Amino acid sequence: MTKTIEPKFTMITKGIDGSEGPVFDTKGRFYAVAPMESADDNRETGQFMDGIAGKLYSVNLNTGEKQVVCTPQFNGYGGRPAGCQSDKDDNIWIADMRLGLLKYDGKENCKQFGVVDSDGNPLNGGNDLVFDDDGNLWFTGPGSPVAPSVEDRTTIFAEPTGRIYCLPKGSEVPIKVDDNFRFCNGIAVTGSLLLVAETMTKQIIAYDVTGPGRVTNRRVWAQVPKGAEQGGPDGMDFDERGRLLVANHGGSHIEVYPPEGGDEPIIRIRCPFKTPSNVHFAQNSNVCYVTEHDTNGVWAFEWECKGALMYCDK
């Protein structure tokens, strides 16, 4: 039987347009992204060919002060950064809906990892990403092909055009792992279990990982309660007990599943907002940070146990 709880949520900051991608680097610095910012918002019109100018922010968790640290741009096209992960060297890797896969070095440099996959096909725009224990980077690509292709924010929700990719450690070119997703979104991995949120079907899809970029046994691992018609499972993260916390965008809850998944969550965490977009634990802590789209904010709450260690912290 599902239990609903309502912990105390504390707002950290707001006004990050399309607030997403919460992440810590190894030094405890916190970042989030604003995929929906435009060039007009920042008087940058003319520098960006299609007016899109999403940003990576650093956020002071004590004061709520936020600072733009990166505005990705390649060949005149700005990005829609949507998900972040840190590696062991404090590079921030970004899944970007317009630019694909990016790496920001924490200083001034941002690198784009190609516009095609290992088969030579156009790379879909990226949404979320995760490192496995071996340093291979898995990411979802629900979007239309990266710029300069015209951005499509209609078909990607209606048709099964989503793909998942893997950038093997040390590689420069992503491998297409699988396709046929109706907006693949959040992604998580523990051991050899890879989980992908398929937003429009309200499902979490599982695979068994057999090697870098190689999976088998695609199956439905969990069903997510229905919220908004175009909402569903978004970003997600494991706790140290192997339970998966899933942001139910449009559903006003974070859904919690046991290590084996299931047809319904075992716990529903009621949020003080309707549109949680992602979750991420502080290192070695039970404090979970949540991004959301009601106020485009970042919030924090205390969970029952610590989060699982990320690749960068192991």
PDB file of C-alpha atoms in Angstrom:
ATOM      1  CA  MET A   1       0.000   0.000   0.000  1.00  0.00           C
ATOM      2  CA  THR A   2       1.335   3.405  -0.982  1.00  0.00           C
ATOM      3  CA  LYS A   3       2.099   5.852   1.824  1.00  0.00           C
ATOM      4  CA  THR A   4       1.978   9.626   1.287  1.00  0.00           C
ATOM      5  CA  ILE A   5       4.239  11.910   3.291  1.00  0.00           C
ATOM      6  CA  GLU A   6       4.649  15.680   3.340  1.00  0.00           C
ATOM      7  CA  PRO A   7       8.120  16.689   4.566  1.00  0.00           C
ATOM      8  CA  LYS A   8       9.158  20.292   5.072  1.00  0.00           C
ATOM      9  CA  PHE A   9      10.460  21.857   1.869  1.00  0.00           C
ATOM     10  CA  THR A  10      12.740  24.906   1.975  1.00  0.00           C
ATOM     11  CA  MET A  11      13.075  27.190  -1.043  1.00  0.00           C
ATOM     12  CA  ILE A  12      16.706  27.893  -1.949  1.00  0.00           C
ATOM     13  CA  THR A  13      16.199  30.177  -4.956  1.00  0.00           C
ATOM     14  CA  LYS A  14      13.810  30.836  -7.844  1.00  0.00           C
ATOM     15  CA  GLY A  15      13.754  32.462 -11.258  1.00  0.00           C
ATOM     16  CA  ILE A  16      15.942  29.925 -13.101  1.00  0.00           C
ATOM     17  CA  ASP A  17      13.856  29.725 -16.263  1.00  0.00           C
ATOM     18  CA  GLY A  18      12.907  26.061 -16.743  1.00  0.00           C
ATOM     19  CA  SER A  19      14.867  25.066 -13.617  1.00  0.00           C
ATOM     20  CA  GLU A  20      16.547  21.691 -14.170  1.00  0.00           C
ATOM     21  CA  GLY A  21      19.736  19.671 -13.825  1.00  0.00           C
ATOM     22  CA  PRO A  22      20.610  20.018 -10.102  1.00  0.00           C
ATOM     23  CA  VAL A  23      24.116  18.686  -9.450  1.00  0.00           C
ATOM     24  CA  PHE A  24      27.076  18.921  -7.071  1.00  0.00           C
ATOM     25  CA  ASP A  25      30.717  18.673  -8.075  1.00  0.00           C
ATOM     26  CA  THR A  26      33.243  16.928  -5.830  1.00  0.00           C
ATOM     27  CA  LYS A  27      33.933  20.167  -3.942  1.00  0.00           C
ATOM     28  CA  GLY A  28      30.284  20.639  -3.013  1.00  0.00           C
ATOM     29  CA  ARG A  29      29.560  23.410  -5.494  1.00  0.00           C
ATOM     30  CA  PHE A  30      25.953  23.335  -6.678  1.00  0.00           C
ATOM     31  CA  TYR A  31      24.738  23.975 -10.211  1.00  0.00           C
ATOM     32  CA  ALA A  32      21.392  24.117 -12.019  1.00  0.00           C
ATOM     33  CA  VAL A  33      20.383  24.987 -15.577  1.00  0.00           C
ATOM     34  CA  ALA A  34      17.883  27.340 -17.231  1.00  0.00           C
ATOM     35  CA  PRO A  35      16.911  25.754 -20.573  1.00  0.00           C
ATOM     36  CA  MET A  36      14.135  28.217 -21.350  1.00  0.00           C
ATOM     37  CA  GLU A  37      16.117  31.454 -21.253  1.00  0.00           C
ATOM     38  CA  SER A  38      16.217  33.382 -24.500  1.00  0.00           C
ATOM     39  CA  ALA A  39      18.599  35.904 -25.968  1.00  0.00           C
ATOM     40  CA  ASP A  40      15.986  38.610 -25.423  1.00  0.00           C
ATOM     41  CA  ASP A  41      16.031  37.904 -21.673  1.00  0.00           C
ATOM     42  CA  ASN A  42      19.664  38.926 -21.471  1.00  0.00           C
ATOM     43  CA  ARG A  43      20.066  41.543 -24.216  1.00  0.00           C
ATOM     44  CA  GLU A  44      21.996  39.039 -26.306  1.00  0.00           C
ATOM     45  CA  THR A  45      19.853  39.296 -29.441  1.00  0.00           C
ATOM     46  CA  GLY A  46      22.027  39.046 -32.526  1.00  0.00           C
ATOM     47  CA  GLN A  47      24.587  36.742 -30.936  1.00  0.00           C
ATOM     48  CA  PHE A  48      22.279  33.716 -31.155  1.00  0.00           C
ATOM     49  CA  MET A  49      20.819  32.741 -34.531  1.00  0.00           C
ATOM     50  CA  ASP A  50      17.559  31.305 -33.165  1.00  0.00           C
ATOM     51  CA  GLY A  51      17.233  33.446 -30.026  1.00  0.00           C
ATOM     52  CA  ILE A  52      17.783  30.506 -27.651  1.00  0.00           C
ATOM     53  CA  ALA A  53      20.300  31.191 -24.881  1.00  0.00           C
ATOM     54  CA  GLY A  54      19.957  28.659 -22.049  1.00  0.00           C
ATOM     55  CA  LYS A  55      22.390  28.925 -19.148  1.00  0.00           C
ATOM     56  CA  LEU A  56      24.274  27.016 -16.480  1.00  0.00           C
ATOM     57  CA  TYR A  57      24.076  28.660 -13.045  1.00  0.00           C
ATOM     58  CA  SER A  58      26.067  28.173  -9.878  1.00  0.00           C
ATOM     59  CA  VAL A  59      23.888  28.615  -6.803  1.00  0.00           C
ATOM     60  CA  ASN A  60      24.931  29.565  -3.266  1.00  0.00           C
ATOM     61  CA  LEU A  61      22.791  27.239  -1.159  1.00  0.00           C
ATOM     62  CA  ASN A  62      23.145  29.458   1.928  1.00  0.00           C
ATOM     63  CA  THR A  63      22.065  32.746   0.356  1.00  0.00           C
ATOM     64  CA  GLY A  64      20.171  31.630  -2.756  1.00  0.00           C
ATOM     65  CA  GLU A  65      22.387  33.874  -4.876  1.00  0.00           C
ATOM     66  CA  LYS A  66      22.815  32.535  -8.406  1.00  0.00           C
ATOM     67  CA  GLN A  67      25.422  33.361 -11.017  1.00  0.00           C
ATOM     68  CA  VAL A  68      25.643  32.501 -14.713  1.00  0.00           C
ATOM     69  CA  VAL A  69      28.821  30.500 -15.312  1.00  0.00           C
ATOM     70  CA  CYS A  70      28.204  29.258 -18.849  1.00  0.00           C
ATOM     71  CA  THR A  71      25.977  30.222 -21.793  1.00  0.00           C
ATOM     72  CA  PRO A  72      26.749  27.503 -24.340  1.00  0.00           C
ATOM     73  CA  GLN A  73      26.902  28.530 -27.992  1.00  0.00           C
ATOM     74  CA  PHE A  74      28.244  26.696 -31.032  1.00  0.00           C
ATOM     75  CA  ASN A  75      28.239  27.962 -34.612  1.00  0.00           C
ATOM     76  CA  GLY A  76      25.895  30.780 -33.623  1.00  0.00           C
ATOM     77  CA  TYR A  77      23.317  28.516 -31.940  1.00  0.00           C
ATOM     78  CA  GLY A  78      22.549  28.722 -28.243  1.00  0.00           C
ATOM     79  CA  GLY A  79      21.558  25.795 -26.072  1.00  0.00           C
ATOM     80  CA  ARG A  80      18.763  24.428 -23.944  1.00  0.00           C
ATOM     81  CA  PRO A  81      20.787  22.744 -21.163  1.00  0.00           C
ATOM     82  CA  ALA A  82      18.480  20.302 -19.385  1.00  0.00           C
ATOM     83  CA  GLY A  83      20.544  17.871 -17.283  1.00  0.00           C
ATOM     84  CA  CYS A  84      23.926  17.876 -15.540  1.00  0.00           C
ATOM     85  CA  GLN A  85      26.447  15.493 -14.014  1.00  0.00           C
ATOM     86  CA  SER A  86      29.926  16.019 -12.573  1.00  0.00           C
ATOM     87  CA  ASP A  87      32.912  13.816 -13.249  1.00  0.00           C
ATOM     88  CA  LYS A  88      35.788  13.202 -10.836  1.00  0.00           C
ATOM     89  CA  ASP A  89      37.695  16.242 -12.199  1.00  0.00           C
ATOM     90  CA  ASP A  90      34.756  18.628 -11.589  1.00  0.00           C
ATOM     91  CA  ASN A  91      33.884  18.961 -15.245  1.00  0.00           C
ATOM     92  CA  ILE A  92      30.151  19.541 -15.556  1.00  0.00           C
ATOM     93  CA  TRP A  93      28.659  17.413 -18.323  1.00  0.00           C
ATOM     94  CA  ILE A  94      25.447  18.787 -19.801  1.00  0.00           C
ATOM     95  CA  ALA A  95      22.651  17.149 -21.787  1.00  0.00           C
ATOM     96  CA  ASP A  96      21.375  19.938 -24.027  1.00  0.00           C
ATOM     97  CA  MET A  97      18.145  19.842 -26.037  1.00  0.00           C
ATOM     98  CA  ARG A  98      19.657  21.958 -28.849  1.00  0.00           C
ATOM     99  CA  LEU A  99      23.357  21.158 -28.717  1.00  0.00           C
ATOM    100  CA  GLY A 100      23.468  17.488 -27.645  1.00  0.00           C
ATOM    101  CA  LEU A 101      26.230  16.591 -25.194  1.00  0.00           C
ATOM    102  CA  LEU A 102      28.506  19.270 -23.688  1.00  0.00           C
ATOM    103  CA  LYS A 103      31.350  19.443 -21.176  1.00  0.00           C
ATOM    104  CA  TYR A 104      32.019  22.605 -19.139  1.00  0.00           C
ATOM    105  CA  ASP A 105      35.412  22.670 -17.421  1.00  0.00           C
ATOM    106  CA  GLY A 106      34.441  24.945 -14.524  1.00  0.00           C
ATOM    107  CA  LYS A 107      36.373  27.866 -16.013  1.00  0.00           C
ATOM    108  CA  GLU A 108      35.581  29.305 -19.412  1.00  0.00           C
ATOM    109  CA  ASN A 109      35.643  26.340 -21.755  1.00  0.00           C
ATOM    110  CA  CYS A 110      32.666  24.374 -23.053  1.00  0.00           C
ATOM    111  CA  LYS A 111      33.110  21.492 -25.510  1.00  0.00           C
ATOM    112  CA  GLN A 112      30.481  19.946 -27.770  1.00  0.00           C
ATOM    113  CA  PHE A 113      30.689  16.207 -28.460  1.00  0.00           C
ATOM    114  CA  GLY A 114      29.685  16.104 -32.101  1.00  0.00           C
ATOM    115  CA  VAL A 115      26.391  16.424 -33.919  1.00  0.00           C
ATOM    116  CA  VAL A 116      26.207  12.800 -35.121  1.00  0.00           C
ATOM    117  CA  ASP A 117      26.345   9.432 -33.378  1.00  0.00           C
ATOM    118  CA  SER A 118      28.751   6.558 -34.091  1.00  0.00           C
ATOM    119  CA  ASP A 119      26.556   5.419 -37.005  1.00  0.00           C
ATOM    120  CA  GLY A 120      26.775   8.865 -38.618  1.00  0.00           C
ATOM    121  CA  ASN A 121      23.146   9.712 -37.863  1.00  0.00           C
ATOM    122  CA  PRO A 122      22.134  13.137 -36.495  1.00  0.00           C
ATOM    123  CA  LEU A 123      22.321  13.263 -32.707  1.00  0.00           C
ATOM    124  CA  ASN A 124      19.072  14.041 -30.899  1.00  0.00           C
ATOM    125  CA  GLY A 125      19.054  16.906 -28.436  1.00  0.00           C
ATOM    126  CA  GLY A 126      19.830  15.638 -24.913  1.00  0.00           C
ATOM    127  CA  ASN A 127      17.748  15.836 -21.747  1.00  0.00           C
ATOM    128  CA  ASP A 128      19.424  14.003 -18.845  1.00  0.00           C
ATOM    129  CA  LEU A 129      22.529  11.932 -18.183  1.00  0.00           C
ATOM    130  CA  VAL A 130      24.302   9.707 -15.681  1.00  0.00           C
ATOM    131  CA  PHE A 131      27.720   8.108 -15.231  1.00  0.00           C
ATOM    132  CA  ASP A 132      27.973   4.417 -14.447  1.00  0.00           C
ATOM    133  CA  ASP A 133      30.645   3.099 -12.055  1.00  0.00           C
ATOM    134  CA  ASP A 134      33.116   2.675 -14.920  1.00  0.00           C
ATOM    135  CA  GLY A 135      32.821   6.280 -16.090  1.00  0.00           C
ATOM    136  CA  ASN A 136      30.670   5.597 -19.157  1.00  0.00           C
ATOM    137  CA  LEU A 137      28.145   8.387 -19.683  1.00  0.00           C
ATOM    138  CA  TRP A 138      24.551   7.424 -20.545  1.00  0.00           C
ATOM    139  CA  PHE A 139      22.101  10.080 -21.736  1.00  0.00           C
ATOM    140  CA  THR A 140      18.606  10.492 -23.105  1.00  0.00           C
ATOM    141  CA  GLY A 141      17.828  12.210 -26.400  1.00  0.00           C
ATOM    142  CA  PRO A 142      14.120  12.991 -26.661  1.00  0.00           C
ATOM    143  CA  GLY A 143      14.619  16.068 -28.803  1.00  0.00           C
ATOM    144  CA  SER A 144      14.727  16.767 -32.488  1.00  0.00           C
ATOM    145  CA  PRO A 145      18.213  16.583 -34.044  1.00  0.00           C
ATOM    146  CA  VAL A 146      20.686  19.106 -32.682  1.00  0.00           C
ATOM    147  CA  ALA A 147      21.209  22.556 -34.219  1.00  0.00           C
ATOM    148  CA  PRO A 148      21.275  23.690 -36.946  1.00  0.00           C
ATOM    149  CA  SER A 149      18.171  21.510 -37.405  1.00  0.00           C
ATOM    150  CA  VAL A 150      14.980  23.421 -36.672  1.00  0.00           C
ATOM    151  CA  GLU A 151      13.796  22.881 -33.103  1.00  0.00           C
ATOM    152  CA  ASP A 152      10.660  20.720 -32.865  1.00  0.00           C
ATOM    153  CA  ARG A 153       8.789  20.896 -29.570  1.00  0.00           C
ATOM    154  CA  THR A 154       5.616  19.160 -30.824  1.00  0.00           C
ATOM    155  CA  THR A 155       6.548  15.904 -32.548  1.00  0.00           C
ATOM    156  CA  ILE A 156       8.964  14.933 -29.764  1.00  0.00           C
ATOM    157  CA  PHE A 157       6.008  14.569 -27.388  1.00  0.00           C
ATOM    158  CA  ALA A 158       3.619  12.916 -29.851  1.00  0.00           C
ATOM    159  CA  GLU A 159       5.843  10.455 -31.717  1.00  0.00           C
ATOM    160  CA  PRO A 160       8.282   7.762 -30.456  1.00  0.00           C
ATOM    161  CA  THR A 161      11.354   9.611 -31.753  1.00  0.00           C
ATOM    162  CA  GLY A 162      13.371   9.508 -28.522  1.00  0.00           C
ATOM    163  CA  ARG A 163      16.717   7.729 -28.297  1.00  0.00           C
ATOM    164  CA  ILE A 164      19.199   6.846 -25.590  1.00  0.00           C
ATOM    165  CA  TYR A 165      22.947   7.127 -26.044  1.00  0.00           C
ATOM    166  CA  CYS A 166      26.207   6.230 -24.343  1.00  0.00           C
ATOM    167  CA  LEU A 167      29.555   7.999 -24.488  1.00  0.00           C
ATOM    168  CA  PRO A 168      32.063   5.320 -23.457  1.00  0.00           C
ATOM    169  CA  LYS A 169      34.799   6.561 -21.152  1.00  0.00           C
ATOM    170  CA  GLY A 170      37.565   8.133 -23.211  1.00  0.00           C
ATOM    171  CA  SER A 171      35.457   8.276 -26.380  1.00  0.00           C
ATOM    172  CA  GLU A 172      34.553  11.382 -28.387  1.00  0.00           C
ATOM    173  CA  VAL A 173      31.509  10.023 -30.251  1.00  0.00           C
ATOM    174  CA  PRO A 174      28.231   8.895 -28.637  1.00  0.00           C
ATOM    175  CA  ILE A 175      26.799   5.456 -29.421  1.00  0.00           C
ATOM    176  CA  LYS A 176      23.071   5.099 -30.073  1.00  0.00           C
ATOM    177  CA  VAL A 177      21.913   2.457 -27.586  1.00  0.00           C
ATOM    178  CA  ASP A 178      18.174   2.205 -28.302  1.00  0.00           C
ATOM    179  CA  ASP A 179      15.234   4.171 -29.690  1.00  0.00           C
ATOM    180  CA  ASN A 180      11.420   4.214 -29.934  1.00  0.00           C
ATOM    181  CA  PHE A 181      10.735   6.377 -26.864  1.00  0.00           C
ATOM    182  CA  ARG A 182       7.918   8.860 -26.396  1.00  0.00           C
ATOM    183  CA  PHE A 183      10.043  11.548 -24.763  1.00  0.00           C
ATOM    184  CA  CYS A 184      12.753   9.700 -22.850  1.00  0.00           C
ATOM    185  CA  ASN A 185      13.665  11.947 -19.939  1.00  0.00           C
ATOM    186  CA  GLY A 186      15.403  11.140 -16.638  1.00  0.00           C
ATOM    187  CA  ILE A 187      18.011   8.383 -16.493  1.00  0.00           C
ATOM    188  CA  ALA A 188      19.625   6.495 -13.598  1.00  0.00           C
ATOM    189  CA  VAL A 189      21.969   3.548 -13.202  1.00  0.00           C
ATOM    190  CA  THR A 190      22.948   1.253 -10.352  1.00  0.00           C
ATOM    191  CA  GLY A 191      25.279  -1.659 -11.005  1.00  0.00           C
ATOM    192  CA  SER A 192      24.120  -3.258 -14.257  1.00  0.00           C
ATOM    193  CA  LEU A 193      20.576  -1.844 -14.046  1.00  0.00           C
ATOM    194  CA  LEU A 194      19.839   1.116 -16.332  1.00  0.00           C
ATOM    195  CA  LEU A 195      16.535   2.968 -15.886  1.00  0.00           C
ATOM    196  CA  VAL A 196      14.985   5.465 -18.296  1.00  0.00           C
ATOM    197  CA  ALA A 197      11.925   7.637 -17.662  1.00  0.00           C
ATOM    198  CA  GLU A 198       9.496   7.668 -20.596  1.00  0.00           C
ATOM    199  CA  THR A 199       7.409  10.720 -19.809  1.00  0.00           C
ATOM    200  CA  MET A 200       4.473  10.388 -22.191  1.00  0.00           C
ATOM    201  CA  THR A 201       3.726   6.733 -21.322  1.00  0.00           C
ATOM    202  CA  LYS A 202       4.173   7.360 -17.564  1.00  0.00           C
ATOM    203  CA  GLN A 203       6.623   4.458 -17.392  1.00  0.00           C
ATOM    204  CA  ILE A 204      10.142   3.712 -16.179  1.00  0.00           C
ATOM    205  CA  ILE A 205      11.914   1.439 -18.657  1.00  0.00           C
ATOM    206  CA  ALA A 206      14.694  -0.914 -17.498  1.00  0.00           C
ATOM    207  CA  TYR A 207      17.664  -2.522 -19.245  1.00  0.00           C
ATOM    208  CA  ASP A 208      20.453  -4.859 -18.224  1.00  0.00           C
ATOM    209  CA  VAL A 209      23.807  -3.277 -19.093  1.00  0.00           C
ATOM    210  CA  THR A 210      26.241  -5.715 -20.721  1.00  0.00           C
ATOM    211  CA  GLY A 211      29.010  -3.233 -21.611  1.00  0.00           C
ATOM    212  CA  PRO A 212      29.672   0.368 -22.672  1.00  0.00           C
ATOM    213  CA  GLY A 213      26.753   1.292 -24.916  1.00  0.00           C
ATOM    214  CA  ARG A 214      25.366  -2.253 -24.846  1.00  0.00           C
ATOM    215  CA  VAL A 215      22.107  -3.304 -23.170  1.00  0.00           C
ATOM    216  CA  THR A 216      19.607  -6.134 -23.245  1.00  0.00           C
ATOM    217  CA  ASN A 217      16.205  -7.121 -21.830  1.00  0.00           C
ATOM    218  CA  ARG A 218      14.177  -3.926 -22.324  1.00  0.00           C
ATOM    219  CA  ARG A 219      11.147  -4.027 -20.026  1.00  0.00           C
ATOM    220  CA  VAL A 220       8.725  -1.877 -18.028  1.00  0.00           C
ATOM    221  CA  TRP A 221      10.164  -1.491 -14.516  1.00  0.00           C
ATOM    222  CA  ALA A 222       7.609   0.872 -12.957  1.00  0.00           C
ATOM    223  CA  GLN A 223       4.374   2.701 -13.658  1.00  0.00           C
ATOM    224  CA  VAL A 224       4.077   6.336 -12.553  1.00  0.00           C
ATOM    225  CA  PRO A 225       0.792   7.808 -11.246  1.00  0.00           C
ATOM    226  CA  LYS A 226      -0.927  10.074 -13.724  1.00  0.00           C
ATOM    227  CA  GLY A 227      -0.676  13.812 -13.118  1.00  0.00           C
ATOM    228  CA  ALA A 228      -0.767  16.369 -15.923  1.00  0.00           C
ATOM    229  CA  GLU A 229      -1.667  15.093 -19.405  1.00  0.00           C
ATOM    230  CA  GLN A 230       1.736  16.058 -20.811  1.00  0.00           C
ATOM    231  CA  GLY A 231       3.530  15.353 -17.537  1.00  0.00           C
ATOM    232  CA  GLY A 232       5.028  12.206 -16.121  1.00  0.00           C
ATOM    233  CA  PRO A 233       8.350  10.851 -14.846  1.00  0.00           C
ATOM    234  CA  ASP A 234      11.181  13.349 -15.140  1.00  0.00           C
ATOM    235  CA  GLY A 235      14.538  13.416 -13.318  1.00  0.00           C
ATOM    236  CA  MET A 236      15.378  10.707 -10.772  1.00  0.00           C
ATOM    237  CA  ASP A 237      17.998   9.596  -8.273  1.00  0.00           C
ATOM    238  CA  PHE A 238      18.715   6.591  -6.028  1.00  0.00           C
ATOM    239  CA  ASP A 239      18.994   6.625  -2.260  1.00  0.00           C
ATOM    240  CA  GLU A 240      21.491   4.443  -0.376  1.00  0.00           C
ATOM    241  CA  ARG A 241      18.846   1.744   0.190  1.00  0.00           C
ATOM    242  CA  GLY A 242      18.458   1.261  -3.561  1.00  0.00           C
ATOM    243  CA  ARG A 243      15.099   3.025  -3.772  1.00  0.00           C
ATOM    244  CA  LEU A 244      14.462   5.295  -6.752  1.00  0.00           C
ATOM    245  CA  LEU A 245      13.073   8.810  -6.236  1.00  0.00           C
ATOM    246  CA  VAL A 246      11.281  10.075  -9.359  1.00  0.00           C
ATOM    247  CA  ALA A 247      10.110  13.633 -10.001  1.00  0.00           C
ATOM    248  CA  ASN A 248       6.532  13.327 -11.311  1.00  0.00           C
ATOM    249  CA  HIS A 249       6.285  16.470 -13.427  1.00  0.00           C
ATOM    250  CA  GLY A 250       2.743  17.796 -13.266  1.00  0.00           C
ATOM    251  CA  GLY A 251       1.853  15.303 -10.544  1.00  0.00           C
ATOM    252  CA  SER A 252       2.842  17.370  -7.472  1.00  0.00           C
ATOM    253  CA  HIS A 253       4.794  14.439  -6.021  1.00  0.00           C
ATOM    254  CA  ILE A 254       8.138  12.704  -5.947  1.00  0.00           C
ATOM    255  CA  GLU A 255       7.412   8.994  -6.355  1.00  0.00           C
ATOM    256  CA  VAL A 256       9.543   6.452  -4.502  1.00  0.00           C
ATOM    257  CA  TYR A 257      10.012   2.891  -5.794  1.00  0.00           C
ATOM    258  CA  PRO A 258      11.651  -0.165  -4.188  1.00  0.00           C
ATOM    259  CA  PRO A 259      14.786  -1.663  -5.791  1.00  0.00           C
ATOM    260  CA  GLU A 260      12.653  -4.080  -7.816  1.00  0.00           C
ATOM    261  CA  GLY A 261      10.292  -1.390  -9.205  1.00  0.00           C
ATOM    262  CA  GLY A 262       6.551  -1.997  -9.344  1.00  0.00           C
ATOM    263  CA  ASP A 263       3.132  -0.969 -10.618  1.00  0.00           C
ATOM    264  CA  GLU A 264       2.871   1.795  -8.032  1.00  0.00           C
ATOM    265  CA  PRO A 265       5.224   3.732  -5.745  1.00  0.00           C
ATOM    266  CA  ILE A 266       5.701   2.630  -2.156  1.00  0.00           C
ATOM    267  CA  ILE A 267       5.912   6.251  -0.972  1.00  0.00           C
ATOM    268  CA  ARG A 268       4.610   9.493  -2.474  1.00  0.00           C
ATOM    269  CA  ILE A 269       6.348  12.689  -1.331  1.00  0.00           C
ATOM    270  CA  ARG A 270       3.912  15.576  -1.648  1.00  0.00           C
ATOM    271  CA  CYS A 271       5.573  18.751  -2.916  1.00  0.00           C
ATOM    272  CA  PRO A 272       4.489  22.388  -2.394  1.00  0.00           C
ATOM    273  CA  PHE A 273       4.472  22.778  -6.201  1.00  0.00           C
ATOM    274  CA  LYS A 274       2.928  20.914  -9.139  1.00  0.00           C
ATOM    275  CA  THR A 275       5.890  20.490 -11.451  1.00  0.00           C
ATOM    276  CA  PRO A 276       8.971  18.857  -9.875  1.00  0.00           C
ATOM    277  CA  SER A 277      11.499  18.393 -12.668  1.00  0.00           C
ATOM    278  CA  ASN A 278      14.529  16.700 -11.099  1.00  0.00           C
ATOM    279  CA  VAL A 279      16.054  15.509  -7.819  1.00  0.00           C
ATOM    280  CA  HIS A 280      19.648  15.229  -6.598  1.00  0.00           C
ATOM    281  CA  PHE A 281      21.150  14.408  -3.200  1.00  0.00           C
ATOM    282  CA  ALA A 282      23.969  16.350  -1.612  1.00  0.00           C
ATOM    283  CA  GLN A 283      27.091  14.227  -1.128  1.00  0.00           C
ATOM    284  CA  ASN A 284      26.981  11.855   1.831  1.00  0.00           C
ATOM    285  CA  SER A 285      23.729  13.468   2.974  1.00  0.00           C
ATOM    286  CA  ASN A 286      20.019  12.855   3.314  1.00  0.00           C
ATOM    287  CA  VAL A 287      19.237  16.342   1.986  1.00  0.00           C
ATOM    288  CA  CYS A 288      17.616  16.120  -1.427  1.00  0.00           C
ATOM    289  CA  TYR A 289      17.484  19.103  -3.789  1.00  0.00           C
ATOM    290  CA  VAL A 290      14.537  19.473  -6.152  1.00  0.00           C
ATOM    291  CA  THR A 291      14.076  21.701  -9.192  1.00  0.00           C
ATOM    292  CA  GLU A 292      10.573  22.717 -10.289  1.00  0.00           C
ATOM    293  CA  HIS A 293       8.747  24.775 -12.916  1.00  0.00           C
ATOM    294  CA  ASP A 294       6.044  26.549 -10.866  1.00  0.00           C
ATOM    295  CA  THR A 295       8.470  29.230  -9.676  1.00  0.00           C
ATOM    296  CA  ASN A 296      11.478  27.916 -11.647  1.00  0.00           C
ATOM    297  CA  GLY A 297      13.028  27.272  -8.275  1.00  0.00           C
ATOM    298  CA  VAL A 298      15.321  25.005  -6.299  1.00  0.00           C
ATOM    299  CA  TRP A 299      14.068  23.496  -3.036  1.00  0.00           C
ATOM    300  CA  ALA A 300      15.475  21.136  -0.411  1.00  0.00           C
ATOM    301  CA  PHE A 301      13.967  18.543   1.934  1.00  0.00           C
ATOM    302  CA  GLU A 302      15.328  15.878   4.277  1.00  0.00           C
ATOM    303  CA  TRP A 303      14.819  12.260   3.222  1.00  0.00           C
ATOM    304  CA  GLU A 304      14.787   9.117   5.400  1.00  0.00           C
ATOM    305  CA  CYS A 305      18.345   8.155   4.469  1.00  0.00           C
ATOM    306  CA  LYS A 306      21.314   9.370   2.471  1.00  0.00           C
ATOM    307  CA  GLY A 307      21.433   9.433  -1.293  1.00  0.00           C
ATOM    308  CA  ALA A 308      23.456   6.852  -3.182  1.00  0.00           C
ATOM    309  CA  LEU A 309      26.989   7.934  -4.026  1.00  0.00           C
ATOM    310  CA  MET A 310      27.434   9.340  -7.511  1.00  0.00           C
ATOM    311  CA  TYR A 311      30.311   8.357  -9.806  1.00  0.00           C
ATOM    312  CA  CYS A 312      32.210  11.566  -8.995  1.00  0.00           C
ATOM    313  CA  ASP A 313      32.134  10.794  -5.262  1.00  0.00           C
ATOM    314  CA  LYS A 314      33.353   7.190  -5.414  1.00  0.00           C
TER     315      LYS A 314
END
